[in-house]
Short mmCIF file of C-alpha atoms in Angstrom, two decimals:
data_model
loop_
_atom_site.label_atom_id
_atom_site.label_comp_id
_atom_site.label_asym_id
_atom_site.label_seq_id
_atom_site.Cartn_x
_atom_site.Cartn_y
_atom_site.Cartn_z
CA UNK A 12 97.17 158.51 126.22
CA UNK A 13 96.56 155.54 128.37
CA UNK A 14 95.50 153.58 125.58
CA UNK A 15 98.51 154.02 124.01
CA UNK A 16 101.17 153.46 126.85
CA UNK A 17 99.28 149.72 127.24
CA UNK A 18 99.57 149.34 123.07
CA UNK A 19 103.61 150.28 123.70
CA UNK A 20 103.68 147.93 126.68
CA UNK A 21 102.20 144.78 124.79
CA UNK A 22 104.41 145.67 121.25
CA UNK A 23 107.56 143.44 122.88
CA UNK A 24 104.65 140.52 123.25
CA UNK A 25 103.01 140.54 119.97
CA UNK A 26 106.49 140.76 118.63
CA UNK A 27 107.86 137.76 120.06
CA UNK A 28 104.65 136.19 119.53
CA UNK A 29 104.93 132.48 117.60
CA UNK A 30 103.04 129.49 117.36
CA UNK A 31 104.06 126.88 120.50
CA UNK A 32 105.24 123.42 119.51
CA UNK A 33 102.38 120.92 119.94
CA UNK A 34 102.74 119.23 123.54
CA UNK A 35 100.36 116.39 122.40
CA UNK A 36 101.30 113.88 120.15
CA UNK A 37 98.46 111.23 120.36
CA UNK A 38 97.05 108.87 122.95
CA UNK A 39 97.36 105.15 123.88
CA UNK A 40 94.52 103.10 124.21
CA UNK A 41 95.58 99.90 127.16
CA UNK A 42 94.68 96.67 125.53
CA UNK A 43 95.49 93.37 127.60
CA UNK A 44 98.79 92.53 125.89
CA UNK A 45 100.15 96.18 126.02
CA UNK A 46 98.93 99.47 124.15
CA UNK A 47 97.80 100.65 121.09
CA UNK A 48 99.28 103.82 120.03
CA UNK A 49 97.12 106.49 118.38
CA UNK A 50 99.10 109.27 116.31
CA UNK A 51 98.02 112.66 116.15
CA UNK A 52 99.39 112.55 112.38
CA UNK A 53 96.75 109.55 111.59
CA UNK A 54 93.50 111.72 113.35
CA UNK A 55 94.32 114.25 111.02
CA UNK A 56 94.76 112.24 108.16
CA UNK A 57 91.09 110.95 108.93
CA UNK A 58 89.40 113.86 109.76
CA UNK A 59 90.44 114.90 106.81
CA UNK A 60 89.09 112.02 104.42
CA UNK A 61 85.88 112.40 106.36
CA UNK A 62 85.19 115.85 105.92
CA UNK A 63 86.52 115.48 102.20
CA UNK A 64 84.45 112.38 101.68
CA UNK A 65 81.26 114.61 102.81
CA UNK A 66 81.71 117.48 100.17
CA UNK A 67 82.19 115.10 97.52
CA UNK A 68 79.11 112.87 98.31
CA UNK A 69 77.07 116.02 99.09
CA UNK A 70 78.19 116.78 95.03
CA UNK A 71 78.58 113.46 93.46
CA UNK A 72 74.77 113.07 94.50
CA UNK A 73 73.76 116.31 93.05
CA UNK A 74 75.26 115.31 89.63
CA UNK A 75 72.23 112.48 89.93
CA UNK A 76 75.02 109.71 90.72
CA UNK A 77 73.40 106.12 91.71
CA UNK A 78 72.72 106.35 95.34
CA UNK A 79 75.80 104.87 97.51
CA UNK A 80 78.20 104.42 94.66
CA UNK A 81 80.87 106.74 96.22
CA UNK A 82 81.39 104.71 98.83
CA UNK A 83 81.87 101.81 96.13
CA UNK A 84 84.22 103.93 94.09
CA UNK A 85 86.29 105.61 97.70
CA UNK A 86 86.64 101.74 99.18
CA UNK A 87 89.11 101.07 96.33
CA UNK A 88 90.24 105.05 95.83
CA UNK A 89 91.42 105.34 99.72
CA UNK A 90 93.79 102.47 99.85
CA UNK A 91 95.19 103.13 96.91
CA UNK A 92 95.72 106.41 97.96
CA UNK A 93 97.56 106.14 100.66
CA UNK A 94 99.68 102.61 98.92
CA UNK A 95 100.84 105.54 96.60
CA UNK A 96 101.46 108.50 98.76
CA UNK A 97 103.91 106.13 100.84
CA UNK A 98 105.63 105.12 97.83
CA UNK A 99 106.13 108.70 96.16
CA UNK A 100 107.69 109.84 99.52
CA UNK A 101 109.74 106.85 100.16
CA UNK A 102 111.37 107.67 96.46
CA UNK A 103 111.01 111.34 96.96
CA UNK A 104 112.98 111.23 100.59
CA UNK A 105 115.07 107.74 100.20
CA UNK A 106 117.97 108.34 102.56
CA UNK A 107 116.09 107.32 106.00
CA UNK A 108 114.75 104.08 104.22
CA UNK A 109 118.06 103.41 102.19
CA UNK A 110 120.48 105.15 103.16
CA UNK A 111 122.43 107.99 101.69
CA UNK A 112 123.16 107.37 98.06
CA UNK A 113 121.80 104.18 98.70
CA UNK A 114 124.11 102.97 100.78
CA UNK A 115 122.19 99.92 102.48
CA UNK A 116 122.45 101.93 105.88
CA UNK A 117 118.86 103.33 106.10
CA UNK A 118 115.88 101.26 107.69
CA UNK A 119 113.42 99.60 105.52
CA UNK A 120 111.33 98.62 108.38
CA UNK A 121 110.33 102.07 108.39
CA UNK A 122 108.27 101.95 104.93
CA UNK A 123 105.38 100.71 106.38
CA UNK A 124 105.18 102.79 109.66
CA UNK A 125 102.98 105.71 108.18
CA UNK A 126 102.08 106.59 111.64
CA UNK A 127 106.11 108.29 111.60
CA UNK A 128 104.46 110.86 109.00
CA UNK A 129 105.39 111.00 105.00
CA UNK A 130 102.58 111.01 102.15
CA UNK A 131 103.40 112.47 98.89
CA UNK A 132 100.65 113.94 97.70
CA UNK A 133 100.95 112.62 93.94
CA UNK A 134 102.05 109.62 94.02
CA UNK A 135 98.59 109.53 96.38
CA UNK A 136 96.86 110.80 93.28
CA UNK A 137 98.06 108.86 90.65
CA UNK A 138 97.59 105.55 92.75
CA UNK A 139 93.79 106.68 94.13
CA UNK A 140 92.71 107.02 90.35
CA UNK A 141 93.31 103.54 89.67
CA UNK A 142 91.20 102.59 92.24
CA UNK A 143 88.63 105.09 91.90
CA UNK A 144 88.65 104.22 88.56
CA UNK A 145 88.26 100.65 89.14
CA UNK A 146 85.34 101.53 91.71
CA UNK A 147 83.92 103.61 88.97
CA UNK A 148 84.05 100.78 86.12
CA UNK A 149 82.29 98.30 89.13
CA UNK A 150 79.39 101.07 89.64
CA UNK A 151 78.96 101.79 85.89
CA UNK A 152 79.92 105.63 85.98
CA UNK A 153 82.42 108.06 84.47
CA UNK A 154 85.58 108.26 86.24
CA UNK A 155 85.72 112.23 84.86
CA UNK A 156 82.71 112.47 86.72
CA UNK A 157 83.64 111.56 90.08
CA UNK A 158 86.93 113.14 90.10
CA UNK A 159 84.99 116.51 89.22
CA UNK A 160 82.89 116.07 91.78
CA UNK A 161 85.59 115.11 94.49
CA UNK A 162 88.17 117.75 93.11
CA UNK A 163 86.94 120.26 95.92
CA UNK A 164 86.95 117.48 98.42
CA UNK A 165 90.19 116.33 97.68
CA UNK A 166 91.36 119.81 98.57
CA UNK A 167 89.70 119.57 101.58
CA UNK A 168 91.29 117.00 102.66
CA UNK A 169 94.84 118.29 102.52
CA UNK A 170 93.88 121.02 103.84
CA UNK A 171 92.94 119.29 107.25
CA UNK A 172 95.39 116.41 106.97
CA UNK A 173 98.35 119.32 106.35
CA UNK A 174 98.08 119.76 110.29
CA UNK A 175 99.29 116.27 111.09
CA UNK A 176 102.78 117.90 110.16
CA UNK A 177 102.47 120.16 112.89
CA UNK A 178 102.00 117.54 115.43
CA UNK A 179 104.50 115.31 114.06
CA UNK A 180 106.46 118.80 113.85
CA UNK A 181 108.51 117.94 110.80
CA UNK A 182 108.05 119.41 107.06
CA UNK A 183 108.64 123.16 108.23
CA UNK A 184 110.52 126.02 106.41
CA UNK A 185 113.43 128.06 107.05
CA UNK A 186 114.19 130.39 109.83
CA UNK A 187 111.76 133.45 110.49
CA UNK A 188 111.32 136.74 112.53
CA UNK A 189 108.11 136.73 111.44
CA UNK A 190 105.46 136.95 114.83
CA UNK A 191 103.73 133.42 113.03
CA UNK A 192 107.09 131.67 113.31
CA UNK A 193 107.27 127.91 114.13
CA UNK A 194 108.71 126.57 117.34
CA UNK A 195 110.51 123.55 117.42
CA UNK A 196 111.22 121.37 120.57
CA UNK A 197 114.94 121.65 119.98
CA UNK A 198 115.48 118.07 121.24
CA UNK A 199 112.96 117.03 118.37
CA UNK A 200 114.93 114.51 116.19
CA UNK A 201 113.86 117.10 112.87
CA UNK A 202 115.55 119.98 114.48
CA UNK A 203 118.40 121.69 112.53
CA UNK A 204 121.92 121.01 114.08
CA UNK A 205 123.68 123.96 114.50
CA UNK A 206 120.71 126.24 115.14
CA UNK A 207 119.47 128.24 118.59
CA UNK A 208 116.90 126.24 120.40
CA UNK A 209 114.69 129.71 120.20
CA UNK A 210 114.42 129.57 116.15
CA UNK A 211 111.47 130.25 114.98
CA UNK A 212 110.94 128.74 111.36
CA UNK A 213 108.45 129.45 108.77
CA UNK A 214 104.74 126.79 109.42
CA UNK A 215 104.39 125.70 105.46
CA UNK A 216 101.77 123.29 106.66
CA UNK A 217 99.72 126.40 107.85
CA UNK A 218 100.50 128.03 104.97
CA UNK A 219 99.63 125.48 102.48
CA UNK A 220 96.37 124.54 104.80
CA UNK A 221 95.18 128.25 104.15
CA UNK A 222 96.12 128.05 100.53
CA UNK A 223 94.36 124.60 99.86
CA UNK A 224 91.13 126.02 102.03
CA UNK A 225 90.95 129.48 99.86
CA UNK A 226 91.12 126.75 97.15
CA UNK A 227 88.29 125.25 98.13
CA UNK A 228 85.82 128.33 98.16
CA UNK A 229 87.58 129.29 94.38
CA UNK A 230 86.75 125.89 92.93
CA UNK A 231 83.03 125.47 94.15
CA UNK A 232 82.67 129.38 92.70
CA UNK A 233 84.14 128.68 89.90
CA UNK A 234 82.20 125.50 89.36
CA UNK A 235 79.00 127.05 89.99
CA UNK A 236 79.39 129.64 87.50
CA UNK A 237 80.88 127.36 84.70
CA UNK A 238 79.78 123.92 85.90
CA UNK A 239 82.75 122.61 83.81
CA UNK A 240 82.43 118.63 82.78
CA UNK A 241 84.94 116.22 81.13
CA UNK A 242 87.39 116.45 84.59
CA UNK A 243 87.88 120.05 83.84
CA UNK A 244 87.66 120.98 87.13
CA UNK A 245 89.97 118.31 88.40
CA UNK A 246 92.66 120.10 86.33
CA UNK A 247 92.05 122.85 87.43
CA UNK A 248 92.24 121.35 91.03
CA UNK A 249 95.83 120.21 89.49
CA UNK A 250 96.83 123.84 88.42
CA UNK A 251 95.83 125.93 91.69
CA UNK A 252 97.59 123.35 94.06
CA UNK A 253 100.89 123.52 92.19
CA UNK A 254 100.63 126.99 91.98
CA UNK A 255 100.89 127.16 95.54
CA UNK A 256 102.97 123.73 96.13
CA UNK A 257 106.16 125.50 94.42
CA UNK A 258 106.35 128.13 96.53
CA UNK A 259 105.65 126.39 99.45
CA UNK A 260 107.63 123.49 98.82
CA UNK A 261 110.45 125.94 97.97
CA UNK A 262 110.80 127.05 101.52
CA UNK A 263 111.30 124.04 103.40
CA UNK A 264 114.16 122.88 104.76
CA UNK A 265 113.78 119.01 105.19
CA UNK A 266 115.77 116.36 103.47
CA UNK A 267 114.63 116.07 100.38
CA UNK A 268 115.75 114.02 96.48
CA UNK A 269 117.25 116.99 94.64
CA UNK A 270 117.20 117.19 90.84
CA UNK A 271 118.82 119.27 88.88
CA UNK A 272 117.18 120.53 85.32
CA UNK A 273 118.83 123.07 82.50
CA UNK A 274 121.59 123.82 85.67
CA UNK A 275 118.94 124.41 88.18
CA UNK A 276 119.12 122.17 91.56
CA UNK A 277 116.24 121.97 93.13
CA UNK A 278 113.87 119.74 95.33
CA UNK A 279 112.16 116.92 93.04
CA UNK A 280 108.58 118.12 94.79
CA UNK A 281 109.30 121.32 93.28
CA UNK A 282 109.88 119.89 89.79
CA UNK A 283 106.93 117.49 89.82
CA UNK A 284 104.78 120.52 90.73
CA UNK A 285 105.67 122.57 87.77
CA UNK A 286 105.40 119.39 85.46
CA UNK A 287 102.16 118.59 86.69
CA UNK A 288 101.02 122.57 86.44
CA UNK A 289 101.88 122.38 82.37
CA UNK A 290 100.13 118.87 82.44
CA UNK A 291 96.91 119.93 83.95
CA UNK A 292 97.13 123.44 81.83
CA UNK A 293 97.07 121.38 78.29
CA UNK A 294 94.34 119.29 79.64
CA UNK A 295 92.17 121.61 80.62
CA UNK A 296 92.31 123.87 77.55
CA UNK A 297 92.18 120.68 74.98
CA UNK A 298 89.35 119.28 76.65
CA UNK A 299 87.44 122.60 76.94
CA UNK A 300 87.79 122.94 73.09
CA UNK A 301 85.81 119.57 73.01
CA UNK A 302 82.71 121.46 74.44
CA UNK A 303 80.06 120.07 77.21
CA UNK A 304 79.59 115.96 76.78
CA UNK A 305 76.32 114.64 75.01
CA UNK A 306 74.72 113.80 76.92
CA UNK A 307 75.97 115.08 80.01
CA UNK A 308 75.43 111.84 82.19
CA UNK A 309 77.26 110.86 85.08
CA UNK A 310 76.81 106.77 83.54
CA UNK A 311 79.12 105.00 80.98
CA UNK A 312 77.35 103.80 78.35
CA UNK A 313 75.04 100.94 78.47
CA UNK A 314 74.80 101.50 82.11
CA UNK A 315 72.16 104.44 82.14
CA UNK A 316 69.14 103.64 84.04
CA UNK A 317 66.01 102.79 82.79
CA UNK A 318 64.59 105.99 80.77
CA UNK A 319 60.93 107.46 81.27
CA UNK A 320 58.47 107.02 79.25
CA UNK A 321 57.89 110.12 77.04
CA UNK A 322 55.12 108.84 74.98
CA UNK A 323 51.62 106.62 75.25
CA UNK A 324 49.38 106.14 78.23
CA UNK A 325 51.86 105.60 80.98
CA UNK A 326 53.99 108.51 79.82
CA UNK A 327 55.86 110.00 82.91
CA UNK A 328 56.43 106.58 84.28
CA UNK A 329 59.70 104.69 84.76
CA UNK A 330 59.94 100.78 83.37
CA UNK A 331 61.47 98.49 85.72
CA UNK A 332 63.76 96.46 83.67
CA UNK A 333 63.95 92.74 84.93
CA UNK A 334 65.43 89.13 84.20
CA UNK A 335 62.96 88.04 81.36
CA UNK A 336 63.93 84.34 82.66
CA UNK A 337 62.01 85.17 86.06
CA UNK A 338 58.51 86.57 84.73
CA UNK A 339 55.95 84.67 84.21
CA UNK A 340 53.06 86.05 81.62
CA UNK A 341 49.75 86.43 83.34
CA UNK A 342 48.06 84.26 80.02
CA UNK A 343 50.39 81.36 80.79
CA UNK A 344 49.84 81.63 84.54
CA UNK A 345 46.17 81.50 83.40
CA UNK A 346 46.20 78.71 81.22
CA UNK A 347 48.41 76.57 84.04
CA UNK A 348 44.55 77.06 86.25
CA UNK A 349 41.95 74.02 85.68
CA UNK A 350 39.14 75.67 83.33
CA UNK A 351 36.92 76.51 86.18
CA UNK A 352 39.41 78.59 87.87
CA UNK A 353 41.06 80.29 84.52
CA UNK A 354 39.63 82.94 82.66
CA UNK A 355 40.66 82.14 79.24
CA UNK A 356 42.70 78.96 77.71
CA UNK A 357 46.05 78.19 77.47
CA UNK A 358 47.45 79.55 73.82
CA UNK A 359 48.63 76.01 73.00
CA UNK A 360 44.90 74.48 73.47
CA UNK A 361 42.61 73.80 70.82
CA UNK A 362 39.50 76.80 70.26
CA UNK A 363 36.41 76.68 70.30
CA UNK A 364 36.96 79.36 67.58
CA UNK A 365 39.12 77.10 65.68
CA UNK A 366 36.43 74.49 65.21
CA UNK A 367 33.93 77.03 64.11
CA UNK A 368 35.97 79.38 61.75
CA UNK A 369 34.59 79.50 58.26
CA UNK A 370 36.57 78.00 55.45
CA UNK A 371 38.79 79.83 54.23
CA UNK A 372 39.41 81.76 57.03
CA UNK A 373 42.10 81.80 59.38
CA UNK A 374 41.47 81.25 63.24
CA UNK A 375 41.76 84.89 65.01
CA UNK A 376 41.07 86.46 61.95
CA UNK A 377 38.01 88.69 63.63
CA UNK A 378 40.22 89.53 66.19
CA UNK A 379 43.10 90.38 64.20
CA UNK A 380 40.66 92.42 61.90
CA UNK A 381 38.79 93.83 65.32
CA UNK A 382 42.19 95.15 66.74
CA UNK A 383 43.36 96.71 63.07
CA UNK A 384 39.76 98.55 63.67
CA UNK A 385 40.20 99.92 66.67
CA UNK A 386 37.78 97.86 68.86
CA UNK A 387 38.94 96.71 72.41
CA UNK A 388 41.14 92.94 72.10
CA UNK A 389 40.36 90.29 74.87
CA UNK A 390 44.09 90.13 75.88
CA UNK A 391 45.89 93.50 77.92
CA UNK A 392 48.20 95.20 75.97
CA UNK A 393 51.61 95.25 77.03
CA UNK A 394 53.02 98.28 79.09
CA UNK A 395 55.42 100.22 77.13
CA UNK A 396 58.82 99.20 77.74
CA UNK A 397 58.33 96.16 79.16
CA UNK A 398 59.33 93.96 75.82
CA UNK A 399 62.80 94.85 74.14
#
């Protein structure tokens, strides 16, 4: 009975129960001209590359990439990245950088100033292909390839970055009841006019940072048991975000570019989700009719590394391929020695064996004959591989 009267007692708490508004924005760092300003928004945003950046080297290593080369391909992908997630919000949310309708009244000085919050998540895609592809095309490798192996990363990575919303406390949903509601400083610059400073709203970056981390444990599952190829798996990164993205996206209640389609209004995220849903759905079932790649290499072709040797007496061994320009043959190395110090001639100098061959017979001609026989030739016989 006691028990109970304390579960009554704490009902009113857990009712009115919601997460607090974040008190902590980010740090400044003094400098001797003033202060640099570190943004909650921005840690996030890194933590999350770094954590996604492990994952997918922890993979791309496993699919026997060249060692390093992610950080070759990311060092173009990353920039890129973010160039493109600034520009697909800027056109996806114009009115604060142009104005309403374009009006000329908005601030273009505020393109640049990421720090303010704003990354569109596919126009961060599209842009960190190019470079990733470009960083794949440097390091010789399949762009498929890496963006297999990084799907799951990727996903990782919006799943921690997600929480720089809260701190910034902007991109939230509607009003709630629910005991997980959102508070909102109301003197907060995104609060909704017209609403009591006690609303509670709905936390869409919580709820698409638990979506995007289930994601994560579904693709590497998934993976494991189908090991899909050909960017399969990217796709299907494409599909399960969407999925999610529409229903998230459906609930906020920040300014957003509205478009209408077939009579329905609705925000352009929301749109560009379901486009890209159908996209990725008609990749991955077209390429999956195409089968596993032959072979299934991680390289572009010509840019394999050297092969082992399968056959002969260094079998198992792997030929070192070098600039032909730079080696010097051990008989011409030889034959540059004075004759006390070589152990056989130069090629170009006149025989002994030359001066004493029978007529009618060529010079060589017992060695020729001795090697057709079997018997052991004076000169070493080239290791396999080494002449192409």
């Amino acid at each position: 009975m006691q028990l109970l009267l304390q579960a009554t007692a704490l009902a009113p708490t857990l009712v009115s129960a919601s997460i607090p508004s974040p008190d902590w924005s980010g740090f400044d760092i003094p400098l001797p001209w003033g202060s640099l300003r570190i943004h909650a928004y921005a840690l996030c945003i890194l933590a999350g590359i770094v954590v996604g950046l492990w994952l997918t080297s922890v993979r791309w290593a496993k699919r026997g990439a060249p060692e390093g080369s992610v950080w070759d391909i990311v060092i173009w992908a990353i920039p890129f990245g973010i160039i493109g997630g600034r520009l697909y919000h800027v056109v996806s949310s114009p009115d604060a950088y142009f104005g309403p309708g374009f009006d000329g009244t908005g601030d273009l000085s505020l393109i640049p100033q990421i720090q303010r919050g704003g990354l569109g998540i596919w126009g961060a895609v599209v842009l960190g292909a190019v470079g990733a592809w470009i960083g794949c095309r440097r390091s010789g490798v399949k762009l498929s390839a890496f963006v297999d192996a990084a799907a799951p990363g990727l996903l990782l990575a919006q799943a921690i970055g997600r929480w720089g919303n809260y701190f910034n406390q902007e991109l939230f949903g509607g009003p709630t009841t629910l005991p997980w509601g959102l508070q909102i400083d109301a003197n907060n610059p995104n609060f909704p006019a017209g609403m009591p400073a006690d609303t509670l709203f709905h936390p869409t970056f919580l709820y698409e940072s638990l979506w995007n981390l289930a994601g994560v444990l579904i693709l590497l599952a998934l993976d494991r048991r189908f090991t899909f190829r050909r960017s399969r798996l990217f796709w299907l990164y494409a599909m399960y975000y969407t999925l999610g993205r529409v229903w998230i996206e459906a609930m906020r209640i920040d300014d957003a570019e509205q478009i209408s389609i077939l009579g329905i209004t609705t925000r352009l995220n929301v749109w560009t989700s379901i486009f890209v849903f159908l996209a990725a759905l008609t990749a991955f079932i077209l390429l999956g009719l195409k089968g596993r790649p032959d072979p299934d290499t991680v390289y572009l072709a010509g840019r394999e590394p050297d092969k082992a040797v399968t056959t002969g007496p260094h079998a198992g061994t792997v030929t070192e391929v070098r600039d032909p320009d730079n080696v010097v043959s051990d008989s011409d190395s030889r034959g540059n020695l004075p004759d006390n110090h070589s152990g056989s001639r130069h090629a170009s100098d006149p025989t002994e064996e030359a001066e004493a061959a029978p007529a009618g017979r060529k010079p060589g001609a017992d060695a020729t004959a001795a090697g057709h026989s079997g018997s052991t030739a004076t000169e070493p016989a080239p290791e396999a591989g080494t002449g192409k």
